[in-house]
CSV table of C-alpha atoms in Angstrom, one decimal:
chain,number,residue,atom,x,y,z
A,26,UNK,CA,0.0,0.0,0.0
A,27,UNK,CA,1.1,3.3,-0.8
A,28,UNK,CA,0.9,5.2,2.4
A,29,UNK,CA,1.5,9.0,3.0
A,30,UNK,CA,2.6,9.8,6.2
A,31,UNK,CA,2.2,13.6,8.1
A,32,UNK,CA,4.3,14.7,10.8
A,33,UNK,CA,7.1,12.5,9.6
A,34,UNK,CA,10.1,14.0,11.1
A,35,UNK,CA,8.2,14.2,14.9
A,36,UNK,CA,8.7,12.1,17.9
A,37,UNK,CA,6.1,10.1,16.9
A,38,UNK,CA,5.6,10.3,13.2
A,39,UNK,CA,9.3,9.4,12.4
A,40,UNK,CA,8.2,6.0,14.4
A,41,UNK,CA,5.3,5.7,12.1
A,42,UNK,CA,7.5,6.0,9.3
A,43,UNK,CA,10.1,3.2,10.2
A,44,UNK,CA,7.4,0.8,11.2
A,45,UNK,CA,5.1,1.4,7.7
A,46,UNK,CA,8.9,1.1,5.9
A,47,UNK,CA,8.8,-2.9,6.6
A,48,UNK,CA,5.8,-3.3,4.5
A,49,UNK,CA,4.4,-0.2,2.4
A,50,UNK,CA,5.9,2.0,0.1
A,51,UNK,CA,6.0,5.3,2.0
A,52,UNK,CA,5.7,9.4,1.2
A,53,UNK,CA,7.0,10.8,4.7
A,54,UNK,CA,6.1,14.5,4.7
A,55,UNK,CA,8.8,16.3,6.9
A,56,UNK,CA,9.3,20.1,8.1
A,57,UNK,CA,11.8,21.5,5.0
A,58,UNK,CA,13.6,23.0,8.1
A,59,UNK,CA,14.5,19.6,9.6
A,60,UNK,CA,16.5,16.1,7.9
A,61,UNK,CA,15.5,13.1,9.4
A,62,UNK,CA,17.1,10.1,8.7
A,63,UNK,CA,15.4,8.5,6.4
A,64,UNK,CA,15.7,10.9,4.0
A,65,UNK,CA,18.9,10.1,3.4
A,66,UNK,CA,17.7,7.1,1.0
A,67,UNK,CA,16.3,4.7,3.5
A,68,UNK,CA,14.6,1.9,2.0
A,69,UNK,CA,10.8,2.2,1.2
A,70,UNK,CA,10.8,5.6,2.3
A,71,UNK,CA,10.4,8.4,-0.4
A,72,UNK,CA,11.1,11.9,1.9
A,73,UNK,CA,8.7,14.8,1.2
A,74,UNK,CA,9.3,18.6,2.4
A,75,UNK,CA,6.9,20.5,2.9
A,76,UNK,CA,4.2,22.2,5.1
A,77,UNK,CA,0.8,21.7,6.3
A,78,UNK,CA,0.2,25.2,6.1
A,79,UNK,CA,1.0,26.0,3.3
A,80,UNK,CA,0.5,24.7,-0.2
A,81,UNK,CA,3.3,23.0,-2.3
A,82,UNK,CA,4.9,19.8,-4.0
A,83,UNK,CA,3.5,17.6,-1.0
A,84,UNK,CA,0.4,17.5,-2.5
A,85,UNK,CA,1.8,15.5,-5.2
A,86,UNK,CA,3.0,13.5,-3.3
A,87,UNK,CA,-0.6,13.0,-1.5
A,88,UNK,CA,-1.9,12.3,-4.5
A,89,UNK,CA,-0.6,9.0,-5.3
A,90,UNK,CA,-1.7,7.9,-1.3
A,91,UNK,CA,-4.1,5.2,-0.7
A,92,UNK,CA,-3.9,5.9,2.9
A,93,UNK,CA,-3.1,8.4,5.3
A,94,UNK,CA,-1.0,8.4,8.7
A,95,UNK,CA,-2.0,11.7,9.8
A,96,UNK,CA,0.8,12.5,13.2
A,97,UNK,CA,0.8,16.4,12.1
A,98,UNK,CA,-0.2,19.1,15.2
A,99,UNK,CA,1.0,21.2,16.8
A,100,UNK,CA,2.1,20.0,20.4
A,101,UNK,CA,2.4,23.3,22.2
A,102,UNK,CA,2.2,27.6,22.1
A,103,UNK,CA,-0.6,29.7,22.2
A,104,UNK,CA,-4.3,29.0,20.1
A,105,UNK,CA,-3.2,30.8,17.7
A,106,UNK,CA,-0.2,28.5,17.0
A,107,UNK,CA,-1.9,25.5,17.5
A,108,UNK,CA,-5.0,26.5,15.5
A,109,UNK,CA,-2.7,27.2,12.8
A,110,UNK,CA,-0.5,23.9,13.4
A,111,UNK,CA,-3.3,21.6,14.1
A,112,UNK,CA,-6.5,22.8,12.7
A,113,UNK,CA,-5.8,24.5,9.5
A,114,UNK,CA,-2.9,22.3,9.0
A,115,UNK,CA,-5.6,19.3,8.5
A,116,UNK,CA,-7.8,21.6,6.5
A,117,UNK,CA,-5.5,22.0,3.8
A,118,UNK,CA,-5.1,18.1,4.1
A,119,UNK,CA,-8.7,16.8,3.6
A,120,UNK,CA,-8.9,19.5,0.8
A,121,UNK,CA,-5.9,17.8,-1.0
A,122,UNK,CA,-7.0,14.0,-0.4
A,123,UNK,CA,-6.8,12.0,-3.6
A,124,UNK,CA,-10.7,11.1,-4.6
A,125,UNK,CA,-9.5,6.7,-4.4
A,126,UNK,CA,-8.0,7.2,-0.9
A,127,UNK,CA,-8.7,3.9,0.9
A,128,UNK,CA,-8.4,4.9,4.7
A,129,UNK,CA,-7.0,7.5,7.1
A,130,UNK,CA,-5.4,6.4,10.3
A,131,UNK,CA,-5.8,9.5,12.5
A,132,UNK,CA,-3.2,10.2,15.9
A,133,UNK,CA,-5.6,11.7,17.9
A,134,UNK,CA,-5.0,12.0,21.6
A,135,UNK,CA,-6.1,10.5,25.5
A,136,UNK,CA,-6.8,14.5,25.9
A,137,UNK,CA,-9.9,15.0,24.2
A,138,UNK,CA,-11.6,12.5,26.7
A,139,UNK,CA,-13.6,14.5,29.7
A,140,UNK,CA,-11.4,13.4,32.4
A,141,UNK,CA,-14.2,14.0,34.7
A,142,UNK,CA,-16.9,11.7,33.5
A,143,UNK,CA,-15.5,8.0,34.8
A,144,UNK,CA,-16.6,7.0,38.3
A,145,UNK,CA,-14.6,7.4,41.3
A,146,UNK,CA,-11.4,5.0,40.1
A,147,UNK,CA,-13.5,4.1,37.2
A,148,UNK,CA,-12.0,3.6,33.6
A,149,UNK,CA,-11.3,5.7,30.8
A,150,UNK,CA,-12.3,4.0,27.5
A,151,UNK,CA,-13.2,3.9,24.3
A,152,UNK,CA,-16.9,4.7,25.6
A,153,UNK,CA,-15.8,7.5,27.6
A,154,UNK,CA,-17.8,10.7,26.0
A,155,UNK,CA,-15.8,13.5,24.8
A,156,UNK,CA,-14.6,16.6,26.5
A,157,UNK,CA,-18.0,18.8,27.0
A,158,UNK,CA,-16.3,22.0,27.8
A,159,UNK,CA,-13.1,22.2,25.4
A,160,UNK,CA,-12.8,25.9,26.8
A,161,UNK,CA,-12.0,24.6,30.0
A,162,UNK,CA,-8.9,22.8,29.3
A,163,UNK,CA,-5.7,23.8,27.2
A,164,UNK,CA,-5.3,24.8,23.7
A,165,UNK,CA,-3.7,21.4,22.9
A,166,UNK,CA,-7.3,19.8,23.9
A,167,UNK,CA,-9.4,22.4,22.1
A,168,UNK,CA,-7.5,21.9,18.7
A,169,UNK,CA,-7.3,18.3,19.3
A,170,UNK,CA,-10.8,18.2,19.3
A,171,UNK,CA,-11.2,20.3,16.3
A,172,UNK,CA,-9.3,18.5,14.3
A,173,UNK,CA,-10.7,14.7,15.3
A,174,UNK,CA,-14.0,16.2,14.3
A,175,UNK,CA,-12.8,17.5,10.9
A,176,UNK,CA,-11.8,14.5,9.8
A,177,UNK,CA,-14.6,12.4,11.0
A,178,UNK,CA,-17.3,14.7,9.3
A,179,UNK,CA,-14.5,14.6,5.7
A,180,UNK,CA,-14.2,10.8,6.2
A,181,UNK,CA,-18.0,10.3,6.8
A,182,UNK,CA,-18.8,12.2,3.4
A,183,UNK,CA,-16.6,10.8,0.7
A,184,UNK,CA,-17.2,7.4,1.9
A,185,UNK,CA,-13.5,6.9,3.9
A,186,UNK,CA,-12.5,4.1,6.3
A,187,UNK,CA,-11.2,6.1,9.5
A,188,UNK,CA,-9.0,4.9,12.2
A,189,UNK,CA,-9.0,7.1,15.1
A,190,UNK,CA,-6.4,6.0,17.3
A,191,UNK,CA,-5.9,7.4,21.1
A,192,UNK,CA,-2.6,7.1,22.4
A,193,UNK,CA,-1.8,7.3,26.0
A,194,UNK,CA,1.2,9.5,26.7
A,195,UNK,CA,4.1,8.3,24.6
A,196,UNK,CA,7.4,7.7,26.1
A,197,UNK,CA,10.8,6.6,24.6
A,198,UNK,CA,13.9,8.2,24.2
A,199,UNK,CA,14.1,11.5,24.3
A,200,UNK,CA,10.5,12.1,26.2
A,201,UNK,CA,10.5,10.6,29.9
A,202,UNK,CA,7.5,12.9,31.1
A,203,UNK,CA,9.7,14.4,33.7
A,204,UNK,CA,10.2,10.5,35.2
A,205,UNK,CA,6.6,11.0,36.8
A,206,UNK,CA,7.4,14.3,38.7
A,207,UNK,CA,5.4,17.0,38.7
A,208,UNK,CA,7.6,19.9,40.0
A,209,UNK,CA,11.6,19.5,40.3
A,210,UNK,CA,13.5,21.8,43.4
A,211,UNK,CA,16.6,21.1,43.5
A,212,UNK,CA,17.1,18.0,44.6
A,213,UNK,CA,13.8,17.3,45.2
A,214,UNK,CA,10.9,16.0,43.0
A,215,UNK,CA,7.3,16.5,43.8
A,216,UNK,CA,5.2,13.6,43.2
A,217,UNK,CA,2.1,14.7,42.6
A,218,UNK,CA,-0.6,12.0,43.0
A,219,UNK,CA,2.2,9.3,43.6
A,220,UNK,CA,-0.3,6.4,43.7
A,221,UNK,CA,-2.3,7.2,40.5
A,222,UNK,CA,-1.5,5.1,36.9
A,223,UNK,CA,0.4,6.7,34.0
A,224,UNK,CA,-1.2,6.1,30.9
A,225,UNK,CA,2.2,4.6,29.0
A,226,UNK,CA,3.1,3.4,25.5
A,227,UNK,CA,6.5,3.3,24.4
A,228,UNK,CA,6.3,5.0,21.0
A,229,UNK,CA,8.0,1.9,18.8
A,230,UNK,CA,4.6,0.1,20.1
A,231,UNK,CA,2.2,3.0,19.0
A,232,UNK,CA,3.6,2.8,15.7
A,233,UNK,CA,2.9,-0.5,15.5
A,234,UNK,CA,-0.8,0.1,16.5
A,235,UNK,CA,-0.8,2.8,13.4
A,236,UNK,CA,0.4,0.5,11.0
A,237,UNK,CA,-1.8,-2.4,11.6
A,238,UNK,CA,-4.6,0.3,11.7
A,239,UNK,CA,-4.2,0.4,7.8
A,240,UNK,CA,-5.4,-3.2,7.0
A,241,UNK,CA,-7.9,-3.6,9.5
A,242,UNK,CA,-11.8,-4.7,8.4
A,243,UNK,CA,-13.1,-0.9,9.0
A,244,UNK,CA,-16.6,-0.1,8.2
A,245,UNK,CA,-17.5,3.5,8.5
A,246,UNK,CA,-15.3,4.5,11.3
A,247,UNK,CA,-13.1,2.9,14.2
A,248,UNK,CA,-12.0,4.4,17.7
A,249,UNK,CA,-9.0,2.6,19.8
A,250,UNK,CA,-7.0,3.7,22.9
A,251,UNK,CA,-3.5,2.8,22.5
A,252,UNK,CA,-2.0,2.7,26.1
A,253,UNK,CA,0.5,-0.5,27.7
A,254,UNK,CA,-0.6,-3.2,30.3
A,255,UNK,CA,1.7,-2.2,32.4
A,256,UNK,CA,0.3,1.2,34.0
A,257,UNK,CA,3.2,2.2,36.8
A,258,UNK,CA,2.0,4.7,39.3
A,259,UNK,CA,3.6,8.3,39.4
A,260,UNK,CA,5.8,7.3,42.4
A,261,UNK,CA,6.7,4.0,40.7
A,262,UNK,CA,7.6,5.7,37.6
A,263,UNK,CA,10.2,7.5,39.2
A,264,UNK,CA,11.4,4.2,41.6
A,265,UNK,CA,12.0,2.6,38.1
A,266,UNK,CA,13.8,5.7,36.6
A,267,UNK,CA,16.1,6.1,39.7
A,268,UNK,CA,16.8,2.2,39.7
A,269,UNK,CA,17.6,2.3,35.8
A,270,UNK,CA,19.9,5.5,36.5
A,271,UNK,CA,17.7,8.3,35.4
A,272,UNK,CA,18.8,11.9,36.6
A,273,UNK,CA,16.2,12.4,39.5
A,274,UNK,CA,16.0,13.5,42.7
A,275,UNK,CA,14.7,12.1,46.1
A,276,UNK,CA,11.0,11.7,45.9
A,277,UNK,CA,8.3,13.8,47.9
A,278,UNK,CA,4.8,12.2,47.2
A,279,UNK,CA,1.9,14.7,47.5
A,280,UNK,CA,-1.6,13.5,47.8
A,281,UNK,CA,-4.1,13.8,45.1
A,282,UNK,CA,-6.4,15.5,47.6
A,283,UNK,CA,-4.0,18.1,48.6
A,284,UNK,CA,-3.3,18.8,44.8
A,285,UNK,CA,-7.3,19.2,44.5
A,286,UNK,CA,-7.5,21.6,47.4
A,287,UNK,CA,-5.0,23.7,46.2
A,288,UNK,CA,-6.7,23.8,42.9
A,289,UNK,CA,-9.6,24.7,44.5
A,290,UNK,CA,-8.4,27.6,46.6
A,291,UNK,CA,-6.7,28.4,43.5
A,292,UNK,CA,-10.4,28.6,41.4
A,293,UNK,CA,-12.2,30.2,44.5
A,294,UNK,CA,-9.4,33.0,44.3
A,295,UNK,CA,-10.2,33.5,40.6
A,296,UNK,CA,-14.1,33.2,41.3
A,297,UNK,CA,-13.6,36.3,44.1
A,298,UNK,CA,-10.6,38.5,42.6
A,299,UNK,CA,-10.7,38.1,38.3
A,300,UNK,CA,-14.5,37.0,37.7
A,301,UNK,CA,-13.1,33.4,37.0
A,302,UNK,CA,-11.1,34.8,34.2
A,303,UNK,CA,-7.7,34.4,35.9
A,304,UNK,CA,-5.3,31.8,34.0
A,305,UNK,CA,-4.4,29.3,35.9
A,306,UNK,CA,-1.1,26.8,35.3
A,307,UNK,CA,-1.9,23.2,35.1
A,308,UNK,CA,-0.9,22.6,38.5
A,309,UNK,CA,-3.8,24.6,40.2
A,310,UNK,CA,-6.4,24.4,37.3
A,311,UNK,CA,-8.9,22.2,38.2
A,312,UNK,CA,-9.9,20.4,34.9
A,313,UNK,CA,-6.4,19.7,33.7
A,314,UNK,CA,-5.6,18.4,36.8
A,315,UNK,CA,-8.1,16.2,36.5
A,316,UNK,CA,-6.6,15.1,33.3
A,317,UNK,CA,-3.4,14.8,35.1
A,318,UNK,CA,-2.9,12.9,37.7
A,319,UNK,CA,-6.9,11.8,38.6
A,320,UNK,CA,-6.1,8.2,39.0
A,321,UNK,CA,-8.1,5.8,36.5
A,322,UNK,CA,-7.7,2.5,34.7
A,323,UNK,CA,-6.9,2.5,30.6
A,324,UNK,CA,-8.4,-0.8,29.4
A,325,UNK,CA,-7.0,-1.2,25.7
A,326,UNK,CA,-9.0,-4.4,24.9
A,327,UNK,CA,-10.1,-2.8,22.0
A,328,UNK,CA,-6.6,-2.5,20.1
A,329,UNK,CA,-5.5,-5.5,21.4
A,330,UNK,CA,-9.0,-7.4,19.8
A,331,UNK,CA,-9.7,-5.0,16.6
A,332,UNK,CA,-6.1,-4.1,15.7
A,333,UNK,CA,-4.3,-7.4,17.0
A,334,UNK,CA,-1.5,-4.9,18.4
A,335,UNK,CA,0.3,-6.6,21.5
A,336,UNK,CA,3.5,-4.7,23.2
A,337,UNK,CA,6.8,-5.5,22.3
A,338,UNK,CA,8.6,-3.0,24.4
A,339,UNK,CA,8.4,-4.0,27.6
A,340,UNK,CA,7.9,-1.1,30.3
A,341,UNK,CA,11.7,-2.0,32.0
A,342,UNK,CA,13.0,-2.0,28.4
A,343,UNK,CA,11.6,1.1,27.9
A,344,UNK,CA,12.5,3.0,31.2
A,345,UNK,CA,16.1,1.8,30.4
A,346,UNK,CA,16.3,3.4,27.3
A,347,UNK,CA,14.8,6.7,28.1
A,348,UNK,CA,17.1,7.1,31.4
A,349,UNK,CA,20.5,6.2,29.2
A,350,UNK,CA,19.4,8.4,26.6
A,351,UNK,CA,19.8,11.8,29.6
């Protein structure tokens, strides 16, 4: 399958592009500010500059696709950046899909999930409803969100199988999600809601979930959460990481409660002093905390049935490599 990869030079994306390598031919859309490796002749791999946002060759390139690994968006700045990075980014790609393209595996994200609905120590799945509020949470969510429903309503139209996967937060080398710490000082390391589960896939492994998404029996649409069995808590995140040599300090667990107070005093004070309006950082805003560190399970029976993905990075394997890669 000929299969035209976005984001292709990312932490994820250049992932994607390895994995499809081993048995598609591949168009692997990169940044023209960056080189990745591959596009110094690796096999299978055909390396395409250009940007999202703009128009250009790349949409040559798109035209030859039969599928779509879509890992373009803009991970952080302001809404503006990420409107631009994310949403109009994907608008100028459903406006350039080739009229015979056979599916589009989407990389959507754990964050567009309202964190909030589960029950007390419930579980987040696939049936989990949607965030209800995006205007409550961060610019990453509300673009997220966008941009999933842009595709599902192009998809739905012109008669497209869709793949929307949901990773958990990818790890690997390079991105240790600050070893399960919430704030660093000094030589201490806050813990924030040490006993709650980290939703973790090593990125080699979500790859692998996007690449099998492309052969899959879809019909009309398909949603999976792609997150490990092994779900280490906060505080036994950063056990692992210290054992494995990781750069981190002695560990000061602070109770989810305590984090919620705080964000509460923190949302009264905005309530009484700035009309609500005040911006909060993550820490102290309620919703995002939520997101955070609320402690839930992340069932991924559904990839493991409908994609047939299995791990093959083990979570030891993985902690190893991200701590000798500081």
């Amino acid at each position: 399958m000929k299969v035209f990869v976005t984001g292709a030079a990312g932490f994820l994306g250049s992932a994607a592009v390895r994995a499809a390598a081993a048995g598609h031919e591949v168009a692997a859309l990169h940044r023209p500010s960056s080189r990745p490796a591959y596009a110094d002749g690796t096999r299978g791999v055909r390396a395409v500059a250009g940007d999202l946002r703009e128009t250009g060759a790349w949409r040559e390139a798109l035209g030859e696709a039969e599928a779509v690994i879509h890992c373009a968006a803009a991970a952080s700045g302001d809404l503006a950046t990420q409107l631009a990075g994310t949403v109009l980014a994907t608008e100028n790609l459903l406006a350039a899909l080739p009229a015979g393209l056979q599916r589009f595996v989407h990389v959507s994200s754990f964050s567009v999930y309202d964190f909030g609905a589960p029950s007390w120590f419930g579980k987040l799945d696939e049936k989990t409803q949607p965030e209800r509020n995006p205007a409550r949470r961060d610019a990453y969510t509300q673009t997220k969100l966008l941009q999933e429903e842009m595709i599902r309503t192009h998809c739905r139209e012109h008669g497209i199988a869709l793949v929307v996967v949901r990773p958990g937060a990818i790890y690997g080398p390079g991105k240790d999600w600050d070893f399960g710490r919430a704030i660093k000082l000094g030589r201490l390391d806050l813990i924030f809601a040490p006993l709650a589960r980290m939703r973790l896939v090593h990125v080699d492994d979500c790859a692998r979930a996007l690449v099998a998404a492309l052969d899959v029996p879809v019909e009309g649409e398909l949603v999976v959460n792609v997150v490990g069995e092994d779900q280490p808590t906060h505080w036994g995140f950063h056990r692992r990481a210290r054992r494995a040599g990781a750069p981190v300090g002695t560990a000061i667990p602070v109770p989810y409660a305590l984090v919620r107070a705080l964000g509460g005093a923190a949302w009264l004070a905005s309530r009484l002093f700035f009309g609500g309006k005040a911006r909060l950082p993550e820490m102290l805003d309620l919703p995002r905390q939520q997101a955070r560190w609320r402690n839930l399970r992340y069932p991924a029976a559904q990839a493991r049935a409908r994609l047939g993905w299995t791990e093959t990075t083990r979570l030891a394997e993985g902690i190893k490599g991200i701590a000798e890669n500081k």
